CSV table of C-alpha atoms in Angstrom, one decimal:
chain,number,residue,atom,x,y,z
V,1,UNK,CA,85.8,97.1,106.5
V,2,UNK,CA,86.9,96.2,103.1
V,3,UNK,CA,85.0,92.3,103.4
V,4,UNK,CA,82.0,94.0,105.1
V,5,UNK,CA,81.1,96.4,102.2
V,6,UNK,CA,81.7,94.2,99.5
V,7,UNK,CA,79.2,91.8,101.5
V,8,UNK,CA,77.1,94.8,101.0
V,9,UNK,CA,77.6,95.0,96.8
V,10,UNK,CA,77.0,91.3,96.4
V,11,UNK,CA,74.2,91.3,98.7
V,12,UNK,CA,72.4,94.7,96.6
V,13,UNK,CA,73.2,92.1,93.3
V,14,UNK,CA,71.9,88.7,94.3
V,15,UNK,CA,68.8,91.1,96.0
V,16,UNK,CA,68.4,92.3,92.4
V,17,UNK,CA,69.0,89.1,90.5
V,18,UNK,CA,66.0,87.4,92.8
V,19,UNK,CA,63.4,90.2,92.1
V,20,UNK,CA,64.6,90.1,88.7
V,21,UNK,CA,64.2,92.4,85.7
V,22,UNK,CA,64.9,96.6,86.2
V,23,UNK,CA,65.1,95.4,90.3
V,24,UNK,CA,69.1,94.6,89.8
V,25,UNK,CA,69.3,98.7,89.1
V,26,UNK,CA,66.9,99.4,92.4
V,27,UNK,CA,69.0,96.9,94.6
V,28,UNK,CA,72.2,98.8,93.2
V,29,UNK,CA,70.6,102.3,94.9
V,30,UNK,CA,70.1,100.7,97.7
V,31,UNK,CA,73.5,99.3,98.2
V,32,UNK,CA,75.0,103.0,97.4
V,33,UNK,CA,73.1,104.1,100.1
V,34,UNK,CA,74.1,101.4,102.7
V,35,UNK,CA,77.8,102.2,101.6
V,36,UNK,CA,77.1,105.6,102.3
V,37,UNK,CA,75.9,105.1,105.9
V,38,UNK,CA,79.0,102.6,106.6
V,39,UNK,CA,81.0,106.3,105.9
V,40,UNK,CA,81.9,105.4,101.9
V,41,UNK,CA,82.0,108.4,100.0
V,42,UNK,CA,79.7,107.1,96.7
V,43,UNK,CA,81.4,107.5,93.6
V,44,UNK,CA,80.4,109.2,90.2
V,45,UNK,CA,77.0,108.3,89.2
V,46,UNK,CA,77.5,106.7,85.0
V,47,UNK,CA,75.2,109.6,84.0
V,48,UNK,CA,77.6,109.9,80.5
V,49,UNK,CA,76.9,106.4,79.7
V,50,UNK,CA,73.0,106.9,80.5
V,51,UNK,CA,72.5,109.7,78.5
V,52,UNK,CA,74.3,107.8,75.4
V,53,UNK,CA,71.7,104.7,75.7
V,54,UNK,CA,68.7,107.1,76.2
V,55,UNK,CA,69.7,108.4,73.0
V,56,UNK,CA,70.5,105.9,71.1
V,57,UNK,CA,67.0,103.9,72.3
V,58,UNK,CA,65.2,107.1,71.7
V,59,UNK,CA,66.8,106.6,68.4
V,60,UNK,CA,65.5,102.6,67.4
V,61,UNK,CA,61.9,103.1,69.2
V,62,UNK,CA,61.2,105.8,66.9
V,63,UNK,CA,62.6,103.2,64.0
V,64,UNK,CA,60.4,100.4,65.5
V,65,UNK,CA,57.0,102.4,65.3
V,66,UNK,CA,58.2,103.2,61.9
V,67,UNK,CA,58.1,99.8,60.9
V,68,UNK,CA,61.6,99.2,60.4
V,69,UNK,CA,62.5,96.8,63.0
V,70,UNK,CA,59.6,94.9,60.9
V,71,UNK,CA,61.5,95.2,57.7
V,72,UNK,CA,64.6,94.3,59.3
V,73,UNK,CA,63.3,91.2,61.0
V,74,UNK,CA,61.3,90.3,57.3
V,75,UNK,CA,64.6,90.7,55.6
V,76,UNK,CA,66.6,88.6,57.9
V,77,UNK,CA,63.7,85.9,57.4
V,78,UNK,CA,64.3,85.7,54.3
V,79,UNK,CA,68.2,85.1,54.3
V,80,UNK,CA,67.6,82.1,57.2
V,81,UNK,CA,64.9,80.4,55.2
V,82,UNK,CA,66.9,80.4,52.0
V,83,UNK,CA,70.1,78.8,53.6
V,84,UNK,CA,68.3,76.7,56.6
V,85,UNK,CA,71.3,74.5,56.5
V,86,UNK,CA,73.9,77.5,57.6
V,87,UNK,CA,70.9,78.4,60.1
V,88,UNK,CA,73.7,77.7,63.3
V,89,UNK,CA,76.3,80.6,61.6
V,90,UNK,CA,73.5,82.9,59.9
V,91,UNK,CA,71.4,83.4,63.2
V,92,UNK,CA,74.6,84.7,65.2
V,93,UNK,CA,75.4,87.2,62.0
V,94,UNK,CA,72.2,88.6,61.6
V,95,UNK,CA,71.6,89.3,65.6
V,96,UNK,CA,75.3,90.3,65.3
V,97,UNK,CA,74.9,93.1,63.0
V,98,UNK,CA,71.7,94.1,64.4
V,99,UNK,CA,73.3,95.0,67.6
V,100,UNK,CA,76.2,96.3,66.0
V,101,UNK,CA,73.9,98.9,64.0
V,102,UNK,CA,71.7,99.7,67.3
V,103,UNK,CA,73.9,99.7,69.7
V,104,UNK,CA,71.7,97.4,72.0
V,105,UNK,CA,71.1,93.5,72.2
V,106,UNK,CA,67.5,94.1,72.6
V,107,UNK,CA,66.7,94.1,69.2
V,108,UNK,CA,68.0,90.0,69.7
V,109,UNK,CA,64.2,89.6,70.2
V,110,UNK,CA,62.6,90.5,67.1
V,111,UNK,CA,64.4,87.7,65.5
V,112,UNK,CA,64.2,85.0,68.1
V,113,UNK,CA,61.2,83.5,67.2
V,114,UNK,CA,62.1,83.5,63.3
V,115,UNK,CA,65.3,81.9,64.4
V,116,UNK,CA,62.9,79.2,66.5
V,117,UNK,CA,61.1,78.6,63.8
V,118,UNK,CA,63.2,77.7,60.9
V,119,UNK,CA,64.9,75.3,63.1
V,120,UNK,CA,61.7,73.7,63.5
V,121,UNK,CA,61.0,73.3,60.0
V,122,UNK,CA,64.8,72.2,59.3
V,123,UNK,CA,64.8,69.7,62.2
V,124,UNK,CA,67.0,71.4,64.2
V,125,UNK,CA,67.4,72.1,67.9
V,126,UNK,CA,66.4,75.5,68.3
V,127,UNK,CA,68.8,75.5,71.3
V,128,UNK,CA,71.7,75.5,68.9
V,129,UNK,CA,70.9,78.5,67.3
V,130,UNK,CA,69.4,80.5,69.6
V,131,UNK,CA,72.0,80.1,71.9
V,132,UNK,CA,74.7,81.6,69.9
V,133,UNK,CA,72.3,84.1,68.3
V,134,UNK,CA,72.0,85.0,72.1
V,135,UNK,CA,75.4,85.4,72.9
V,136,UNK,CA,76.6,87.1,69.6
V,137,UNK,CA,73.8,89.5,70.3
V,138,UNK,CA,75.6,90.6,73.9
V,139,UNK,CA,79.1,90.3,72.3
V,140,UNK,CA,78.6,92.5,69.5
V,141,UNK,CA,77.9,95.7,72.4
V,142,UNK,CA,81.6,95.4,72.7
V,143,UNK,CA,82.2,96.9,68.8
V,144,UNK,CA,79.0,98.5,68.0
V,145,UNK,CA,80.0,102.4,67.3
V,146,UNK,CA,77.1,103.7,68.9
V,147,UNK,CA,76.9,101.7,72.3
V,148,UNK,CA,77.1,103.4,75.7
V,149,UNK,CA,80.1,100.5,76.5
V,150,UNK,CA,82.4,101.2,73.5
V,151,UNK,CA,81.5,105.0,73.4
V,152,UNK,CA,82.9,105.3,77.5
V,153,UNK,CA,85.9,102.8,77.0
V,154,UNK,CA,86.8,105.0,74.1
V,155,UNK,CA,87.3,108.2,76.1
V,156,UNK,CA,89.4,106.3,78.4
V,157,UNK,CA,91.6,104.7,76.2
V,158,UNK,CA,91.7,108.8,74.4
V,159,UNK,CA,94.0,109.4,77.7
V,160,UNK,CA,96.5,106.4,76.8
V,161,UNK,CA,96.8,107.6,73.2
V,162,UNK,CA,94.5,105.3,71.7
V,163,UNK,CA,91.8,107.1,69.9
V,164,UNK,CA,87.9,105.5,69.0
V,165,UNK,CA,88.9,104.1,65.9
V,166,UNK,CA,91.8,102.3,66.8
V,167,UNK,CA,89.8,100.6,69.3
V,168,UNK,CA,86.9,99.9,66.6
V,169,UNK,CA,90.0,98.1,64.0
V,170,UNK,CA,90.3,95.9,67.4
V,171,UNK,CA,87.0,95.0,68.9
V,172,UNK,CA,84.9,94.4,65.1
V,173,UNK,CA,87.0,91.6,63.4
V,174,UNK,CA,88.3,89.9,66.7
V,175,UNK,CA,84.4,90.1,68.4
V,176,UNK,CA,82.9,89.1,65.1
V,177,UNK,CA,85.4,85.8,64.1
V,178,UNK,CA,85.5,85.1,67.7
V,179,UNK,CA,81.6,84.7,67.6
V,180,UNK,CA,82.0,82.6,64.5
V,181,UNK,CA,84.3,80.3,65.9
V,182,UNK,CA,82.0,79.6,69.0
V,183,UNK,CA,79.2,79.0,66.5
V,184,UNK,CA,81.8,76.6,64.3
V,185,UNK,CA,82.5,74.4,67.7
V,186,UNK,CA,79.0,73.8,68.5
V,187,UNK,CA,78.1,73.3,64.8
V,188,UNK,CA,80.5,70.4,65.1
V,189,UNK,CA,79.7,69.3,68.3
V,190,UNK,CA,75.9,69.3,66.6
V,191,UNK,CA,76.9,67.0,63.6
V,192,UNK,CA,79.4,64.4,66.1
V,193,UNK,CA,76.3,64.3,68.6
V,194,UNK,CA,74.4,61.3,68.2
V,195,UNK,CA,71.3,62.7,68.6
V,196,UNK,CA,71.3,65.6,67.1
V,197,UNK,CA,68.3,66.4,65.1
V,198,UNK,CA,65.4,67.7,66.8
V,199,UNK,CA,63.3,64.6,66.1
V,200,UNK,CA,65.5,62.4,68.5
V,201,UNK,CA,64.9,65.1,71.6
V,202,UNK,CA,62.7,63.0,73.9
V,203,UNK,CA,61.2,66.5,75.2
V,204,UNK,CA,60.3,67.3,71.7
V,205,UNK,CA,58.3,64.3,71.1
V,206,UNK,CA,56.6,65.0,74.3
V,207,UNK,CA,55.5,68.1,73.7
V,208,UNK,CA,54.8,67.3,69.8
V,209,UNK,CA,52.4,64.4,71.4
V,210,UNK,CA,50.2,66.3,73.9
V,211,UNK,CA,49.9,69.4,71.0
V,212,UNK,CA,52.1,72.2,72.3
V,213,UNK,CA,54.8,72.6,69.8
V,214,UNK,CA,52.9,75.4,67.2
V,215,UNK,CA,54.6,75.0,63.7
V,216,UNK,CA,53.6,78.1,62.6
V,217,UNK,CA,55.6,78.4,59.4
V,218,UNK,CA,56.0,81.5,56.7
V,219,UNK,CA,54.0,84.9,58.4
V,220,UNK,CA,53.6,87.4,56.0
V,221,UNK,CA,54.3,90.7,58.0
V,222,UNK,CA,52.4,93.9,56.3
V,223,UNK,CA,54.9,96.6,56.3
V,224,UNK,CA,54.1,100.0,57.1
V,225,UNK,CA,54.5,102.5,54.1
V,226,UNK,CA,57.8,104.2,55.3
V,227,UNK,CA,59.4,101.4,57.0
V,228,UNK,CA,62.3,101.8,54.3
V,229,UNK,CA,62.9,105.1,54.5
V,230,UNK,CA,63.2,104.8,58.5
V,231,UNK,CA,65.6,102.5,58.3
V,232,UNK,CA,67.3,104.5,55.7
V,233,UNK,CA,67.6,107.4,58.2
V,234,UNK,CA,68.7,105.6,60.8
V,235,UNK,CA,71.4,104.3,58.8
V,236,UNK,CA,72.5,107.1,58.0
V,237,UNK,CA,72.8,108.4,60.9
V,238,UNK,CA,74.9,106.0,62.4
V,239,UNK,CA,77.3,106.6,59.5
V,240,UNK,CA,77.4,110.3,59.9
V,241,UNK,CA,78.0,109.3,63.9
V,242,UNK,CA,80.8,107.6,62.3
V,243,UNK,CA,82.4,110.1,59.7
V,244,UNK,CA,82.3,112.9,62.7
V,245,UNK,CA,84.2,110.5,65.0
V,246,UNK,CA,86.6,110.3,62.1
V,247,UNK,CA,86.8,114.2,61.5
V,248,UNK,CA,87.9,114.8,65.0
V,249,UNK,CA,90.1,111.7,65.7
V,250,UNK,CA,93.8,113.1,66.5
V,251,UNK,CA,94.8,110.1,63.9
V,252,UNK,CA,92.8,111.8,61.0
V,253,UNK,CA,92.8,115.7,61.8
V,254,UNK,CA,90.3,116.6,59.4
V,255,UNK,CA,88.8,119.0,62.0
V,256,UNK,CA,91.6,120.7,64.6
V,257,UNK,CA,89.0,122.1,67.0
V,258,UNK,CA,85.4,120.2,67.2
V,259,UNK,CA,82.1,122.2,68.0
V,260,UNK,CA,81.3,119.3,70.3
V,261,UNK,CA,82.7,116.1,71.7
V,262,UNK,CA,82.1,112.7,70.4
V,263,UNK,CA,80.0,111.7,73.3
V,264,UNK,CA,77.7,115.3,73.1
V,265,UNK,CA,78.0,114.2,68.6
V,266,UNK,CA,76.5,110.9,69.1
V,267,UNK,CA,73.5,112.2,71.6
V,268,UNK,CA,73.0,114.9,69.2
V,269,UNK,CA,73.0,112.7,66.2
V,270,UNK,CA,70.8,110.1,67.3
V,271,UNK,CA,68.1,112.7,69.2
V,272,UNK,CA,68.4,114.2,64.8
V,273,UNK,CA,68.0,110.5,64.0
V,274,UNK,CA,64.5,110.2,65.9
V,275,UNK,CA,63.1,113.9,65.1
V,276,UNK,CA,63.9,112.9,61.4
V,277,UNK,CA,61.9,109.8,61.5
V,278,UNK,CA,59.0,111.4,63.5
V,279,UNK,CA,59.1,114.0,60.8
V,280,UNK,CA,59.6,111.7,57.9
V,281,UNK,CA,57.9,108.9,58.5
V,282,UNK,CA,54.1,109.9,59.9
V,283,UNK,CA,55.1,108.3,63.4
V,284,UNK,CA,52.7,108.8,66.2
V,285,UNK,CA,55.1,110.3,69.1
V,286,UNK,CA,52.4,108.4,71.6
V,287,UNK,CA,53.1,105.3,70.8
V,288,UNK,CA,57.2,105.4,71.2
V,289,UNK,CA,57.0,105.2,74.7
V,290,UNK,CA,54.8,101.8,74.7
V,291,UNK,CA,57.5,100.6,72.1
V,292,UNK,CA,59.5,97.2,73.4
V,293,UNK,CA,62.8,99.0,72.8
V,294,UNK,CA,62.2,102.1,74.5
V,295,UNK,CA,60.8,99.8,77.1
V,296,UNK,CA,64.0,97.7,77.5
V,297,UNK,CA,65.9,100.2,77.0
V,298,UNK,CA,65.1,102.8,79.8
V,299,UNK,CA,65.1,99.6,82.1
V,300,UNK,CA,68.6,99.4,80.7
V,301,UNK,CA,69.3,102.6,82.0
V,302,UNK,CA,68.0,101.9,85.2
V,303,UNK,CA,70.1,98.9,85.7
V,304,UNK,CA,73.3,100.6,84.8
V,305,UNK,CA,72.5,103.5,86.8
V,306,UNK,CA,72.2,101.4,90.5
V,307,UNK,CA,74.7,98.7,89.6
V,308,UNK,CA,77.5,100.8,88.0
V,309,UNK,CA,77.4,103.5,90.8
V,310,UNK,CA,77.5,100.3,93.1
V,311,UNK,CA,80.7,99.3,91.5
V,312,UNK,CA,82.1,102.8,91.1
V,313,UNK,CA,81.2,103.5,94.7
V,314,UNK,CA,83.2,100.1,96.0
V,315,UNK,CA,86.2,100.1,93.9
V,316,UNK,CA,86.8,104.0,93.9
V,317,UNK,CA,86.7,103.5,97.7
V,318,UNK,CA,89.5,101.1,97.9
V,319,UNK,CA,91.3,101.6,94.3
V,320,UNK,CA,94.2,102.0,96.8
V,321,UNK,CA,94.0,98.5,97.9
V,322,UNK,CA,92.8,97.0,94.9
V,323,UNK,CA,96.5,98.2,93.3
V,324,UNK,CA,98.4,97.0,96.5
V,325,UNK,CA,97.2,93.6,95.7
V,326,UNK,CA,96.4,93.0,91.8
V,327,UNK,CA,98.4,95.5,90.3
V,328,UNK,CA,101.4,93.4,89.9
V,329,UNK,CA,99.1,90.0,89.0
V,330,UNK,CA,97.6,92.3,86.0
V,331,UNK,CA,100.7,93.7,84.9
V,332,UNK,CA,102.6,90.4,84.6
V,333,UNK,CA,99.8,88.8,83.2
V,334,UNK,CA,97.4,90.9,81.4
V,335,UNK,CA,94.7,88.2,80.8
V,336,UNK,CA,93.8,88.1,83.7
V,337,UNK,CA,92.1,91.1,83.3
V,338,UNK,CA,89.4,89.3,81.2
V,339,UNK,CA,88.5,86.7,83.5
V,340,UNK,CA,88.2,89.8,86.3
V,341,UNK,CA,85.9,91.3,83.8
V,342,UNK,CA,84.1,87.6,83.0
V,343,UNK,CA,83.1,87.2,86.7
V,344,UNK,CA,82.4,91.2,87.4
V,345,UNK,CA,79.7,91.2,84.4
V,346,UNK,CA,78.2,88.3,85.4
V,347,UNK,CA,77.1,89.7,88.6
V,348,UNK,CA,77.1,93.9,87.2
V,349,UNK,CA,74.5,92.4,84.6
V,350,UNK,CA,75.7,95.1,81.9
V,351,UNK,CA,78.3,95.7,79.4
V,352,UNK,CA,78.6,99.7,80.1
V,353,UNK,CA,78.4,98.9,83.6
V,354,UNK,CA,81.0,96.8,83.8
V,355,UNK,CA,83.2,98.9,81.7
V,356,UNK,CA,82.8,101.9,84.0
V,357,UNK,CA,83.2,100.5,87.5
V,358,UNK,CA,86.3,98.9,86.2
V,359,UNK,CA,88.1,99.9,83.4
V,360,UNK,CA,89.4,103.1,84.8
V,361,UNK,CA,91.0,101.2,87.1
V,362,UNK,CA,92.8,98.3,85.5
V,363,UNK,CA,94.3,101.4,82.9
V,364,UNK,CA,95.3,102.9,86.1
V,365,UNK,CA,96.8,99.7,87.9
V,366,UNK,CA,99.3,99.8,84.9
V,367,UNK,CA,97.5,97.1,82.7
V,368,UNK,CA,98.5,98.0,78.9
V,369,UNK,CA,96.0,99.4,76.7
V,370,UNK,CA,96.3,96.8,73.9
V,371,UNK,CA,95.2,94.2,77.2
V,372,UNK,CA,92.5,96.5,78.5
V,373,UNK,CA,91.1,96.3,74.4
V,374,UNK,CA,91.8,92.3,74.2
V,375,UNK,CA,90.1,91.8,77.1
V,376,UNK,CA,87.2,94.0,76.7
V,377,UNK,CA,84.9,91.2,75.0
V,378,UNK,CA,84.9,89.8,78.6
V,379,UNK,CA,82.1,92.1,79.6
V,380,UNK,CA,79.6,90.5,77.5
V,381,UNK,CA,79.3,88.1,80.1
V,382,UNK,CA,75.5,88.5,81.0
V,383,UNK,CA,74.6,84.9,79.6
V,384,UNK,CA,76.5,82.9,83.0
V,385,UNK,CA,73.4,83.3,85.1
V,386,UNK,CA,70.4,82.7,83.5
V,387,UNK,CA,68.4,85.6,84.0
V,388,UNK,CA,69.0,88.2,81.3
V,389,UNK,CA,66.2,89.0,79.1
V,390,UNK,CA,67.3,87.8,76.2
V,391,UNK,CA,68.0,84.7,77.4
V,392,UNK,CA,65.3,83.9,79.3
V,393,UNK,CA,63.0,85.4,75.8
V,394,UNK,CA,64.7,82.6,74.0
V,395,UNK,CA,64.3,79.8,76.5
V,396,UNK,CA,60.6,81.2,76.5
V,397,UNK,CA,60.1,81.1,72.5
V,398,UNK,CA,61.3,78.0,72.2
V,399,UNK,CA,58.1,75.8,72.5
V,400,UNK,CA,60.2,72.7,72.0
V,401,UNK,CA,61.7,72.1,75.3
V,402,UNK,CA,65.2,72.2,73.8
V,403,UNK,CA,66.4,75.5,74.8
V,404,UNK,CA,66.2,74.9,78.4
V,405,UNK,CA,67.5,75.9,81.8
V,406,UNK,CA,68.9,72.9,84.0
V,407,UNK,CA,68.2,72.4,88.0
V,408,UNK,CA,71.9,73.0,88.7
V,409,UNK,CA,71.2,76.8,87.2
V,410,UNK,CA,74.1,77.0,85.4
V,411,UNK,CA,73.7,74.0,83.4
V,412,UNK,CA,71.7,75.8,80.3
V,413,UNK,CA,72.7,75.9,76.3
V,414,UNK,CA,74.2,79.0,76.6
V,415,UNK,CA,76.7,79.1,79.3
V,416,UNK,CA,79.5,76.8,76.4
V,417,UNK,CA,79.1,79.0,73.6
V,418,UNK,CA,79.1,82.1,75.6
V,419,UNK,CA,82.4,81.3,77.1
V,420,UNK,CA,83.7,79.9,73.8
V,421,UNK,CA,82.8,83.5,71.6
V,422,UNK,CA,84.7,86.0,74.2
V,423,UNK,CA,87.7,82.9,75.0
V,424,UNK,CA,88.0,83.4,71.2
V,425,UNK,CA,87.1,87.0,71.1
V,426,UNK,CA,90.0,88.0,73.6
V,427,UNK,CA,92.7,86.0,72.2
V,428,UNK,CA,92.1,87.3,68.7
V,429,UNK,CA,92.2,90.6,70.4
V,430,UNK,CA,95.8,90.3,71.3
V,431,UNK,CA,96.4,89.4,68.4
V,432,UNK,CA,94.6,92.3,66.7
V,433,UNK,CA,95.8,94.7,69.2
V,434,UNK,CA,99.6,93.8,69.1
V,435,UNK,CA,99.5,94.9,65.2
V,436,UNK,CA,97.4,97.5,64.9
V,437,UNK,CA,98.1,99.4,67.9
């Protein structure tokens, strides 16, 4: 029955990838509840990682109607029209460390069409840019402190005797240079190409003929009056979420016998984080829930919910069999965990999805945990089949025609520097991982 049911999981995802959008987390339902007539038990519904993302969103919506995902996205204009040269390593940093703070790619599309736009005005492919803005965006979810992904693998690894910040000394340089590196490559595959500038791109001049490319140039965005201080308080937050995780780590000590977990710490935190900005910052508690995050983010929620009980549902049915036959494979060679996790993301469509149905397992199959934190990058891998929203909101901003998805599917700008950032991302892992853990 083993090939029949996971006929049923792939059938629930490629259901979910054709409707598209929050339907992936529907399909995922759907496919627990065929398992479940076929006499499989379903497994633990990821309500732990749920909660964490509703929080954290909760969290950055109340910071968007604030205005400070405007003065983040007018400060991070600023920096890419002063060095428009460096636009192809700048782009990936600044959607980097936005993620990184808000635990969430989503905020990717604030900056998209600045990004867009000062490649137009630099004569540069937007596709370059936006690509690896793109997939440093989904990477970074593998080291932010705050995301439902790291937050889960975390209390895993806890049982192995690697604590939270251990696997943050790991996952932020390795993630970080390895998104770097991908952007290096195609910066010099840009500058060998021989037509390179966006003024050779025969879809460009098309487009630029008949009047559909818009260059736009400088907007002034009017800031709302306590945009600042939103930010501010969201900040720190995230760095008292931080010094508590500290305080309890068995590493540290500072505090022997913690009022409340680190999971329960960060939903209380960021839940503090929101009230204070409501408070603070004259927000109009109405208007959160029409906010893009919160929008994206409880279909976030959605989609983990149906797909990682799908996976939890499947493997926890047949862990038994799964260790019969790649237990040995991972333990001799632990990278192949990573290109298990490559191809199970692309189809789970979520970092913290991924991580649940799987992770648990591979720890449990013997894999080491210095592997299981190497290969952990491998989950970003959303950006293989072209359908996640912040790749299809880039291919969308992109008025040039550059940033475009081929008719073989796969054949689109971000499938090379996707595979190049986590390639690089895991190997500097175990590199990472072998000295500091």
């Amino acid at each position: 029955m083993i090939w029949v049911e996971l006929l049923v999981v792939l059938a629930a995802i490629f259901l979910g990838a054709r409707l598209g959008g929050i339907a992936i987390g529907f399909t995922g339902g759907l496919g627990v509840l065929v398992l479940a007539l076929l006499g499989v038990e379903p497994g633990d519904m990821p309500l732990d990682v749920i909660s964490i993302i509703a929080a954290v969103i909760a969290a950055i919506a109340a910071m968007q109607v604030a205005g400070g995902m405007d003065y983040l996205v007018s400060v991070a204009e600023k920096v890419l029209r002063r060095n428009p040269r460096h636009l192809i390593f700048l782009a990936p940093v600044i959607t980097y460390l936005m993620t990184f703070m808000a635990g969430t790619g989503h905020t990717a599309f604030s900056t998209m069409p600045v990004i867009t736009e000062v490649a137009k005005e630099s004569n540069i492919k937007p596709a370059r840019p936006l690509s690896i803005a793109v997939v440093a965006s989904q990477i970074a979810i593998t080291a932010s402190p705050i995301s439902a992904a790291v937050v889960f693998f975390s209390s895993v690894l806890e049982k192995q005797g690697v604590d939270y910040l251990q696997l943050l000394a790991v996952v932020i340089p390795s993630t970080f240079i390895g998104s770097m590196l991908a952007a290096l490559c195609i910066y010099l595959w840009d500058r060998t190409s021989k037509h390179s500038a966006l003024s050779d791109d025969p879809e460009f001049q098309r487009r630029l003929a008949a009047g559909t490319v818009d260059m736009r140039g400088h907007t002034e965005v009017v800031l709302k009056p306590r945009a600042k201080l939103s930010v501010a308080i969201f900040l720190t937050g995230l760095v008292a979420v931080m010094a508590y995780a500290t305080a309890i780590s068995d590493k540290v000590g500072l505090i022997s016998d913690p009022p409340m977990t680190r999971d329960a710490a960060i939903i209380a935190f960021m839940l503090t984080i929101a009230t204070t900005i409501v408070a603070f910052c004259a927000v109009d508690t109405s208007q959160i829930l029409s906010a893009s995050t919160f929008k994206s983010g409880m279909s976030a929620c959605i989609c983990v919910l149906g797909v990682a009980w799908l996976g939890a549902t499947f493997v926890g049915a047949h862990e038994a069999e799964i260790k019969s036959s790649a237990g040995d494979l991972l333990r001799d060679h632990p990278w192949t965990l990573a290109v298990v996790l490559f191809f199970a993301a692309c189809l789970l469509y979520s970092q913290a999805a991924t991580t649940k149905a799987l992770m648990p397992t591979a720890l449990a199959l013997g894999v080491s945990p210095v592997a299981a934190i190497a290969s952990f990058a491998a989950v970003s891998a959303l950006f293989v089949l072209p359908t996640y929203p912040t790749l299809l909101a880039a291919v969308e901003m992109d008025d040039t025609g550059t940033t475009r998805i081929g008719k073989a599917v796969f054949n689109h700008p971000f499938l090379l520097p996707g595979v190049l950032a986590i390639a690089f991302s895991v190997a500097l892992g175990f590199v990472f991982g072998g000295v500091l853990l």
